[in-house]
Coordinates of C-alpha atoms in Angstrom, one line a residue:
M1 CA -30.5 9.8 10.1
K2 CA -32.0 6.9 12.4
I3 CA -33.4 5.5 9.4
I4 CA -30.2 5.4 7.6
D5 CA -28.4 3.9 10.7
K6 CA -31.1 1.2 10.8
N7 CA -30.7 0.3 7.4
M8 CA -26.9 0.3 7.6
F9 CA -27.4 -2.2 10.3
K10 CA -29.5 -4.5 8.4
F11 CA -27.0 -4.3 5.7
L12 CA -24.1 -5.1 8.0
Q13 CA -26.2 -8.1 9.3
K14 CA -26.4 -9.8 6.0
W15 CA -22.7 -9.6 4.9
S16 CA -19.6 -10.9 6.5
A17 CA -16.7 -8.5 7.4
V18 CA -14.5 -9.3 4.4
Q19 CA -17.6 -8.9 2.0
I20 CA -18.4 -5.5 3.6
I21 CA -14.9 -4.4 3.1
T22 CA -14.7 -5.5 -0.5
V23 CA -17.9 -3.7 -1.4
G24 CA -17.1 -0.6 0.6
F25 CA -13.8 0.0 -1.3
L26 CA -15.9 -0.6 -4.5
L27 CA -18.5 1.9 -3.8
I28 CA -15.9 4.5 -2.7
I29 CA -14.0 4.0 -5.9
L30 CA -17.1 4.5 -8.0
F31 CA -18.2 7.6 -6.0
G32 CA -14.7 9.0 -6.6
A33 CA -14.8 8.5 -10.2
L34 CA -18.2 9.9 -10.6
V35 CA -16.8 13.2 -8.8
L36 CA -13.4 13.3 -10.8
S37 CA -15.4 13.0 -14.0
L38 CA -17.1 16.3 -13.4
P39 CA -15.9 19.6 -15.5
V40 CA -15.3 21.3 -12.2
C41 CA -12.5 18.8 -11.2
S42 CA -10.4 19.3 -14.3
A43 CA -8.1 22.3 -14.8
D44 CA -9.6 23.1 -18.1
G45 CA -13.1 22.8 -17.2
S46 CA -14.0 19.9 -19.3
S47 CA -15.2 16.6 -18.3
T48 CA -12.7 13.9 -18.0
N49 CA -13.4 10.4 -19.5
F50 CA -15.0 8.1 -17.0
I51 CA -12.5 5.4 -17.6
D52 CA -9.6 7.6 -16.8
S53 CA -11.5 9.1 -13.7
L54 CA -12.1 5.5 -12.8
F55 CA -8.4 4.6 -13.1
T56 CA -7.5 7.6 -10.9
A57 CA -9.9 6.9 -8.2
T58 CA -8.9 3.3 -7.9
S59 CA -5.3 4.4 -7.8
A60 CA -6.0 7.0 -5.2
V61 CA -8.4 4.8 -3.0
C62 CA -5.9 1.7 -3.3
V63 CA -2.9 4.1 -2.4
T64 CA -1.0 3.0 -5.6
G65 CA -0.1 6.1 -7.4
L66 CA -0.3 5.0 -11.0
V67 CA -1.8 7.8 -13.1
V68 CA -2.9 8.5 -16.7
F69 CA -2.8 12.4 -16.1
D70 CA -0.1 14.4 -14.3
T71 CA -2.0 15.3 -11.0
S72 CA -0.7 18.9 -10.8
V73 CA -1.3 19.6 -14.4
H74 CA -4.8 18.0 -15.3
W75 CA -6.8 18.4 -12.1
S76 CA -8.3 21.5 -10.8
L77 CA -8.0 22.4 -6.9
L78 CA -11.1 20.6 -6.2
G79 CA -9.8 17.6 -8.2
K80 CA -6.7 17.5 -6.2
V81 CA -8.7 17.7 -2.8
V82 CA -10.9 14.8 -4.1
I83 CA -7.8 12.7 -4.9
I84 CA -6.2 13.4 -1.5
S85 CA -9.3 12.6 0.2
L86 CA -9.6 9.4 -1.4
I87 CA -6.0 8.5 -0.6
Q88 CA -6.7 9.4 3.0
I89 CA -9.7 7.2 3.0
G90 CA -7.8 4.4 1.3
G91 CA -4.9 4.7 3.6
L92 CA -6.8 4.7 6.8
G93 CA -9.4 2.3 5.6
F94 CA -13.0 3.3 5.0
M95 CA -14.1 1.4 8.1
T96 CA -11.6 3.6 10.2
I97 CA -13.0 6.6 8.6
A98 CA -16.6 5.4 9.3
T99 CA -15.7 4.8 12.9
M100 CA -14.1 8.2 13.4
I101 CA -17.6 9.8 12.2
S102 CA -19.6 7.6 14.3
L103 CA -17.5 8.4 17.4
I104 CA -17.6 12.2 16.6
R105 CA -21.6 11.8 16.3
G106 CA -21.4 9.9 19.8
K107 CA -22.8 6.7 18.2
K108 CA -22.1 3.4 19.8
I109 CA -20.0 0.9 17.9
N110 CA -21.8 -2.5 17.7
L111 CA -20.5 -5.9 17.7
K112 CA -20.6 -6.5 13.9
E113 CA -19.0 -3.2 13.2
R114 CA -16.4 -4.1 15.8
L115 CA -15.8 -7.4 13.9
I116 CA -15.6 -5.4 10.5
I117 CA -12.7 -3.0 12.1
Q118 CA -11.0 -6.1 13.4
E119 CA -10.9 -7.5 10.0
S120 CA -9.8 -4.2 8.3
L121 CA -7.1 -3.6 10.8
N122 CA -5.8 -7.3 10.5
Q123 CA -6.0 -7.6 14.4
F124 CA -6.1 -11.0 16.4
D125 CA -8.2 -9.5 19.4
L126 CA -11.6 -7.9 19.4
S127 CA -11.1 -6.3 22.8
G128 CA -10.1 -2.8 22.7
I129 CA -10.5 -2.5 19.1
V130 CA -12.4 0.9 19.2
N131 CA -9.7 2.4 21.4
L132 CA -7.3 1.0 19.1
T133 CA -9.0 2.9 16.2
R134 CA -9.0 6.1 18.4
Q135 CA -5.2 5.8 18.7
I136 CA -4.7 5.0 15.0
I137 CA -6.6 8.0 13.8
F138 CA -4.9 10.4 16.4
M139 CA -1.6 9.1 15.5
V140 CA -2.1 9.3 11.6
F141 CA -3.2 12.9 11.6
T142 CA -0.6 13.8 13.9
I143 CA 2.1 12.4 11.8
E144 CA 0.6 13.8 8.6
A145 CA 0.3 17.3 10.2
V146 CA 3.9 17.2 11.4
G147 CA 5.2 16.1 8.0
G148 CA 3.0 18.6 6.3
I149 CA 4.5 21.5 8.3
L150 CA 8.1 20.3 7.9
L151 CA 7.7 19.8 4.0
S152 CA 6.0 23.3 3.8
I153 CA 9.1 24.8 5.0
N154 CA 10.8 23.5 1.7
F155 CA 7.9 24.6 -0.5
I156 CA 6.9 27.9 1.0
P157 CA 10.0 30.0 -0.2
K158 CA 9.2 28.9 -3.7
L159 CA 5.3 28.8 -3.8
G160 CA 4.2 31.2 -0.9
P161 CA 2.7 30.4 2.3
V162 CA -0.9 29.2 1.2
K163 CA 0.2 27.1 -1.8
G164 CA 3.4 25.9 0.0
L165 CA 1.5 24.6 2.9
M166 CA -1.0 23.0 0.5
Y167 CA 2.0 21.3 -1.4
G168 CA 3.5 20.2 2.1
M169 CA 0.2 18.7 3.4
F170 CA -0.6 17.1 0.2
H171 CA 2.8 15.3 -0.4
S172 CA 2.9 14.5 3.6
I173 CA -0.5 12.4 3.3
S174 CA 0.6 11.0 0.0
A175 CA 3.9 9.8 1.5
F176 CA 2.6 8.5 4.8
C177 CA -0.3 6.6 3.0
N178 CA 2.3 5.4 0.7
A179 CA 0.2 6.7 -2.4
G180 CA 3.0 8.2 -4.7
F181 CA 0.9 10.9 -5.9
D182 CA 2.8 14.3 -6.3
L183 CA 2.0 17.9 -7.3
M184 CA 5.5 18.5 -8.9
G185 CA 4.4 18.3 -12.5
S186 CA 3.7 21.9 -12.8
I187 CA 7.3 22.7 -11.2
S188 CA 9.5 20.4 -12.7
G189 CA 7.6 18.9 -15.8
Q190 CA 4.8 16.4 -16.0
F191 CA 5.3 12.8 -14.4
S192 CA 8.6 14.0 -13.0
S193 CA 7.7 12.9 -9.5
L194 CA 10.4 14.0 -6.9
T195 CA 13.3 14.1 -9.4
S196 CA 13.8 17.8 -8.8
L197 CA 14.4 17.1 -5.3
Y198 CA 17.1 14.4 -5.6
D199 CA 19.7 16.3 -3.6
N200 CA 17.4 18.2 -1.1
I201 CA 18.5 16.3 2.1
F202 CA 15.7 17.9 4.3
A203 CA 12.8 16.9 1.7
M204 CA 14.0 13.5 1.1
I205 CA 14.6 12.5 4.7
V206 CA 11.1 13.9 5.8
I207 CA 9.3 12.0 2.9
S208 CA 11.4 8.8 3.5
L209 CA 10.4 8.8 7.3
L210 CA 6.8 9.4 6.4
I211 CA 6.9 6.4 4.0
I212 CA 8.6 4.1 6.4
L213 CA 6.2 5.1 9.2
G214 CA 3.3 4.7 6.9
G215 CA 4.7 1.1 5.8
I216 CA 5.8 -0.7 9.0
G217 CA 2.2 -0.7 10.2
Y218 CA 0.0 1.0 13.1
P219 CA 0.6 -2.0 15.6
V220 CA 4.3 -1.5 15.3
I221 CA 4.1 2.3 15.9
L222 CA 1.8 1.9 18.9
D223 CA 3.9 -0.8 20.3
F224 CA 7.1 1.3 20.1
L225 CA 5.3 4.2 21.7
K226 CA 4.3 2.1 24.4
N227 CA 7.4 0.3 25.3
K228 CA 9.9 2.9 24.0
R229 CA 12.7 0.2 23.4
I230 CA 13.1 -2.2 20.7
S231 CA 14.0 -5.1 23.2
K232 CA 10.7 -4.8 24.8
L233 CA 8.6 -5.0 21.6
N234 CA 6.6 -8.0 21.0
A235 CA 7.8 -10.6 18.2
H236 CA 5.7 -9.1 15.3
S237 CA 7.3 -5.5 15.7
K238 CA 10.7 -7.0 16.0
L239 CA 10.2 -8.9 12.8
V240 CA 8.6 -6.1 10.9
I241 CA 11.6 -3.6 12.0
A242 CA 14.2 -6.3 11.3
S243 CA 12.9 -7.3 8.0
T244 CA 12.3 -3.6 6.9
A245 CA 15.6 -2.6 7.8
I246 CA 17.3 -5.5 6.0
L247 CA 15.3 -4.7 2.7
L248 CA 16.1 -1.0 2.9
L249 CA 19.9 -1.8 3.3
I250 CA 19.9 -4.3 0.5
G251 CA 18.0 -2.0 -1.7
F252 CA 20.2 0.9 -0.9
V253 CA 23.6 -1.0 -1.6
F254 CA 22.3 -2.6 -4.8
V255 CA 21.0 0.5 -6.2
F256 CA 24.1 2.6 -5.3
A257 CA 26.5 -0.1 -6.7
V258 CA 24.7 -0.7 -9.9
E259 CA 23.6 2.6 -11.0
Y260 CA 26.7 4.4 -9.7
N261 CA 28.2 4.9 -13.1
N262 CA 25.0 4.8 -15.1
P263 CA 25.1 8.4 -16.9
D264 CA 21.3 8.4 -17.1
T265 CA 20.5 7.9 -13.4
L266 CA 23.3 8.3 -10.8
G267 CA 26.2 8.6 -12.9
N268 CA 26.4 12.5 -13.1
M269 CA 25.4 13.1 -9.7
N270 CA 27.7 14.3 -6.8
M271 CA 28.2 11.9 -3.9
K272 CA 25.4 13.4 -1.9
G273 CA 23.0 13.0 -4.8
K274 CA 24.0 9.5 -5.3
L275 CA 23.6 8.3 -1.7
L276 CA 20.3 10.2 -1.2
S277 CA 19.0 8.9 -4.5
S278 CA 19.9 5.2 -3.6
A279 CA 18.6 5.4 -0.2
F280 CA 15.3 7.2 -1.4
Q281 CA 14.8 4.7 -4.1
S282 CA 15.2 1.8 -1.8
T283 CA 12.7 3.3 0.6
T284 CA 10.1 4.1 -2.0
L285 CA 10.0 0.4 -2.9
R286 CA 8.1 -0.3 0.3
T287 CA 5.1 0.5 -2.0
A288 CA 5.3 4.5 -1.9
G289 CA 5.5 5.2 -5.6
F290 CA 7.7 8.3 -5.7
N291 CA 10.9 8.3 -7.6
S292 CA 14.1 10.6 -7.6
I293 CA 15.5 9.1 -10.7
D294 CA 14.1 8.3 -14.0
L295 CA 13.1 4.5 -13.7
S296 CA 13.0 3.9 -17.3
L297 CA 16.7 4.6 -17.8
T298 CA 17.9 2.2 -15.0
K299 CA 19.6 -1.0 -15.8
E300 CA 17.6 -4.2 -16.2
S301 CA 19.1 -5.9 -13.1
T302 CA 17.9 -2.8 -11.0
I303 CA 14.4 -3.2 -12.5
F304 CA 14.4 -6.8 -11.7
L305 CA 15.5 -6.0 -8.1
M306 CA 12.6 -3.5 -7.9
I307 CA 10.1 -5.9 -9.0
I308 CA 11.1 -8.4 -6.3
F309 CA 11.1 -5.7 -3.6
M310 CA 7.8 -4.2 -4.7
F311 CA 6.3 -7.7 -4.6
I312 CA 7.5 -7.9 -0.9
G313 CA 5.9 -4.6 -0.1
A314 CA 5.1 -3.1 3.2
S315 CA 4.1 -4.6 6.6
P316 CA 0.7 -5.8 7.8
A317 CA -1.9 -3.4 9.0
S318 CA -0.1 -0.5 7.1
T319 CA -1.0 1.9 4.4
G320 CA 1.3 -0.1 2.0
G321 CA 0.7 -3.2 -0.2
G322 CA 2.7 -6.3 -1.4
I323 CA 2.7 -9.6 0.2
K324 CA 4.1 -8.0 3.2
T325 CA 7.6 -8.1 5.0
T326 CA 6.4 -10.7 7.6
T327 CA 5.0 -13.0 5.0
I328 CA 8.4 -13.4 3.3
A329 CA 10.2 -13.4 6.6
V330 CA 8.0 -16.4 7.9
L331 CA 8.6 -18.3 4.7
F332 CA 12.4 -17.6 4.8
L333 CA 12.5 -18.8 8.5
T334 CA 10.5 -21.8 7.5
V335 CA 12.7 -22.9 4.7
K336 CA 15.8 -22.1 6.9
D337 CA 14.4 -24.1 10.0
F338 CA 13.3 -26.9 7.7
L339 CA 16.9 -27.3 6.2
F340 CA 18.4 -27.3 9.7
G341 CA 16.0 -30.1 10.7
K342 CA 14.1 -28.1 13.4
D343 CA 10.5 -29.1 14.4
Q344 CA 9.4 -25.5 15.3
I345 CA 9.9 -22.4 13.4
Q346 CA 11.2 -19.9 15.9
I347 CA 11.9 -16.1 16.0
F348 CA 12.8 -13.9 19.0
E349 CA 12.5 -16.8 21.2
R350 CA 8.9 -17.2 20.1
S351 CA 7.4 -20.1 18.0
I352 CA 5.5 -19.4 14.6
S353 CA 2.2 -21.2 14.6
T354 CA 1.3 -23.6 11.7
E355 CA -1.5 -21.4 10.7
T356 CA 0.7 -18.5 10.2
I357 CA 3.1 -20.4 8.0
R358 CA 0.1 -21.9 5.9
K359 CA -1.4 -18.5 5.5
S360 CA 2.0 -17.2 4.4
M361 CA 2.2 -19.8 1.8
V362 CA -1.3 -19.1 0.4
I363 CA -0.6 -15.4 0.3
F364 CA 2.6 -16.1 -1.7
F365 CA 1.3 -18.5 -4.1
M366 CA -2.0 -16.5 -4.7
A367 CA 0.2 -13.4 -5.3
I368 CA 2.8 -14.8 -7.6
S369 CA 0.0 -16.4 -9.5
I370 CA -1.9 -13.2 -10.0
V371 CA 1.3 -11.3 -10.9
I372 CA 2.1 -14.0 -13.5
V373 CA -1.3 -14.1 -15.0
G374 CA -1.6 -10.3 -15.0
T375 CA 2.0 -10.0 -16.8
L376 CA 0.8 -12.3 -19.4
A377 CA -2.6 -10.5 -19.9
L378 CA -1.0 -7.1 -20.0
S379 CA 1.5 -8.3 -22.4
L380 CA -1.0 -9.8 -24.9
T381 CA -3.3 -6.9 -24.8
N382 CA -0.7 -4.2 -24.8
P383 CA 2.2 -5.6 -27.2
Q384 CA 4.0 -2.4 -27.2
F385 CA 5.4 -3.0 -23.9
S386 CA 8.3 -5.7 -23.4
I387 CA 7.5 -8.5 -21.0
L388 CA 9.8 -6.8 -18.4
E389 CA 7.7 -3.5 -18.6
C390 CA 4.6 -5.5 -18.2
A391 CA 5.9 -7.5 -15.1
F392 CA 7.0 -4.0 -13.7
E393 CA 3.7 -2.3 -14.2
V394 CA 1.6 -5.4 -13.0
T395 CA 3.7 -5.8 -9.8
S396 CA 3.6 -2.2 -9.1
A397 CA -0.2 -2.2 -9.6
Y398 CA -0.7 -5.3 -7.4
A399 CA 1.7 -4.3 -4.8
T400 CA 0.0 -0.8 -4.8
V401 CA 3.4 0.8 -5.5
G402 CA 2.6 3.3 -8.1
L403 CA 6.2 3.3 -9.9
S404 CA 6.2 2.8 -13.7
I405 CA 8.7 2.3 -16.5
G406 CA 6.2 1.6 -19.5
G407 CA 3.8 4.4 -18.6
S408 CA 0.0 3.9 -17.5
P409 CA -1.0 6.7 -19.8
N410 CA 0.1 4.6 -22.9
L411 CA -2.1 1.6 -21.6
N412 CA -5.2 0.9 -23.9
I413 CA -8.6 0.4 -22.3
I414 CA -8.2 -3.3 -21.6
G415 CA -4.8 -2.7 -20.1
K416 CA -6.3 0.1 -17.8
F417 CA -9.0 -2.3 -16.6
I418 CA -6.2 -5.0 -16.0
I419 CA -4.2 -2.5 -13.7
M420 CA -7.4 -1.3 -12.0
I421 CA -8.2 -4.8 -11.2
L422 CA -4.7 -5.6 -9.9
M423 CA -4.8 -2.3 -7.9
F424 CA -8.1 -3.3 -6.1
L425 CA -6.8 -6.9 -5.6
G426 CA -3.7 -5.5 -4.0
R427 CA -5.3 -3.0 -1.6
V428 CA -8.2 -5.0 -0.2
G429 CA -6.2 -8.2 -0.5
S430 CA -6.6 -11.0 -2.8
L431 CA -7.1 -13.5 0.2
T432 CA -9.9 -11.2 1.5
I433 CA -11.8 -10.9 -1.7
F434 CA -11.6 -14.7 -2.6
T435 CA -12.4 -15.3 1.0
A436 CA -15.6 -13.1 0.5
I437 CA -16.5 -14.8 -2.7
L438 CA -15.8 -18.5 -1.5
S439 CA -17.5 -18.0 1.9
I440 CA -20.9 -17.9 0.1
N441 CA -20.4 -21.5 -1.4
I442 CA -18.3 -23.3 0.9
A443 CA -19.9 -26.5 2.2
K444 CA -19.4 -26.2 5.8
K445 CA -20.2 -29.9 6.4
D446 CA -16.8 -30.8 4.7
R447 CA -14.7 -28.4 6.6
N448 CA -14.0 -30.3 9.7
I449 CA -14.0 -34.0 8.2
K450 CA -10.7 -35.6 8.8
R451 CA -9.4 -38.2 6.3
P452 CA -6.5 -40.7 6.3
N453 CA -3.2 -39.4 5.2
G454 CA -2.0 -39.9 1.5
K455 CA 1.7 -40.4 1.0
I456 CA 2.6 -37.9 -1.7
I457 CA 6.4 -37.7 -3.0
V458 CA 7.5 -34.0 -3.4
G459 CA 11.0 -32.6 -4.5

């Protein structure tokens, strides 16, 4: 074991934090794909095609939820355990899991490992990073355990105590990690997601709360637990809560209004079902990937709004994807304050740094570019899908949402690879990946050279 630790330390010394995170996720995906391809992981005892196993492992580790097989029907008990384990690793982050194992073993966390943890958790300060990791691990497992017990109350009467508890824990972890994997295929039909629970108030509320808690980010939850009152929270937490609440409200009102009379979605539901489904569908756009209505039958305007909301996604240092709520909030505030002629961008009596604004612009530009290129690539390689279906699938993959209207099972091999690449870019972070690649070749001597201003006309 000491030899392994020594070799691991040498490995960590050679790579930057972002490079280790990128390679680490890749290795976990490959390992998961190899295990899932084994006959023992499929329900019928046959080997699963490696490409499909790789797609499933990528979707699980990247907490996306796009699948080529119905999880409940195709995979054996072991296969389901592997999938939920990959989801847990992907949701927490492999460095958080590695830190937990090291702490259990009593191993000291060195500086290099602390830097990697800091990068993976998207934290500004290195001090107290190990203690923060402990708090996150305890908080996540507590929330998932409570959610699993609550959901098992719904499943046990139908499935029995053992299977009911298993279903409760699986869906609790999947919901908190914003993964979107479900086991409802054997109950309500393959690829049905949570449509059979559309009017179940208890189940919908519990799952929605798990999605929201997983999507607002660990720093916000810990900040709230520490200060107890919203007025005492830091600027980041306030901005996350405000932007999340606004998006949830807009999504709810839009889906409810547009789909109200659609006979294929909300039209034939009673008022309770309409309200629950509208609220749940708005919540799941925070990159959770569950659905309580058939999305392929929703109106095009609803699909277009979903694409926008999926693109925005969850919040930083969370289990969700997307460009993040704070990124879009910073860009909105920048535009607003620029139009009003303000020199400083401000929120909650705090100014936003130029570096934060620049990073938000880079993230937005990179994300929109990737989605456009991905949509065109998928449309060209899978002409059976409309451009709207391709845009939806691509955005869902890149934002690690997991919702689908075109159907991942119907993608050809090239299409599956495109979606896998997008899921990986979305989970690890395109900015992180490109930084990891470019950090090798960027000429350091040119970084700090200041040149005279060039007058460029824009607008």
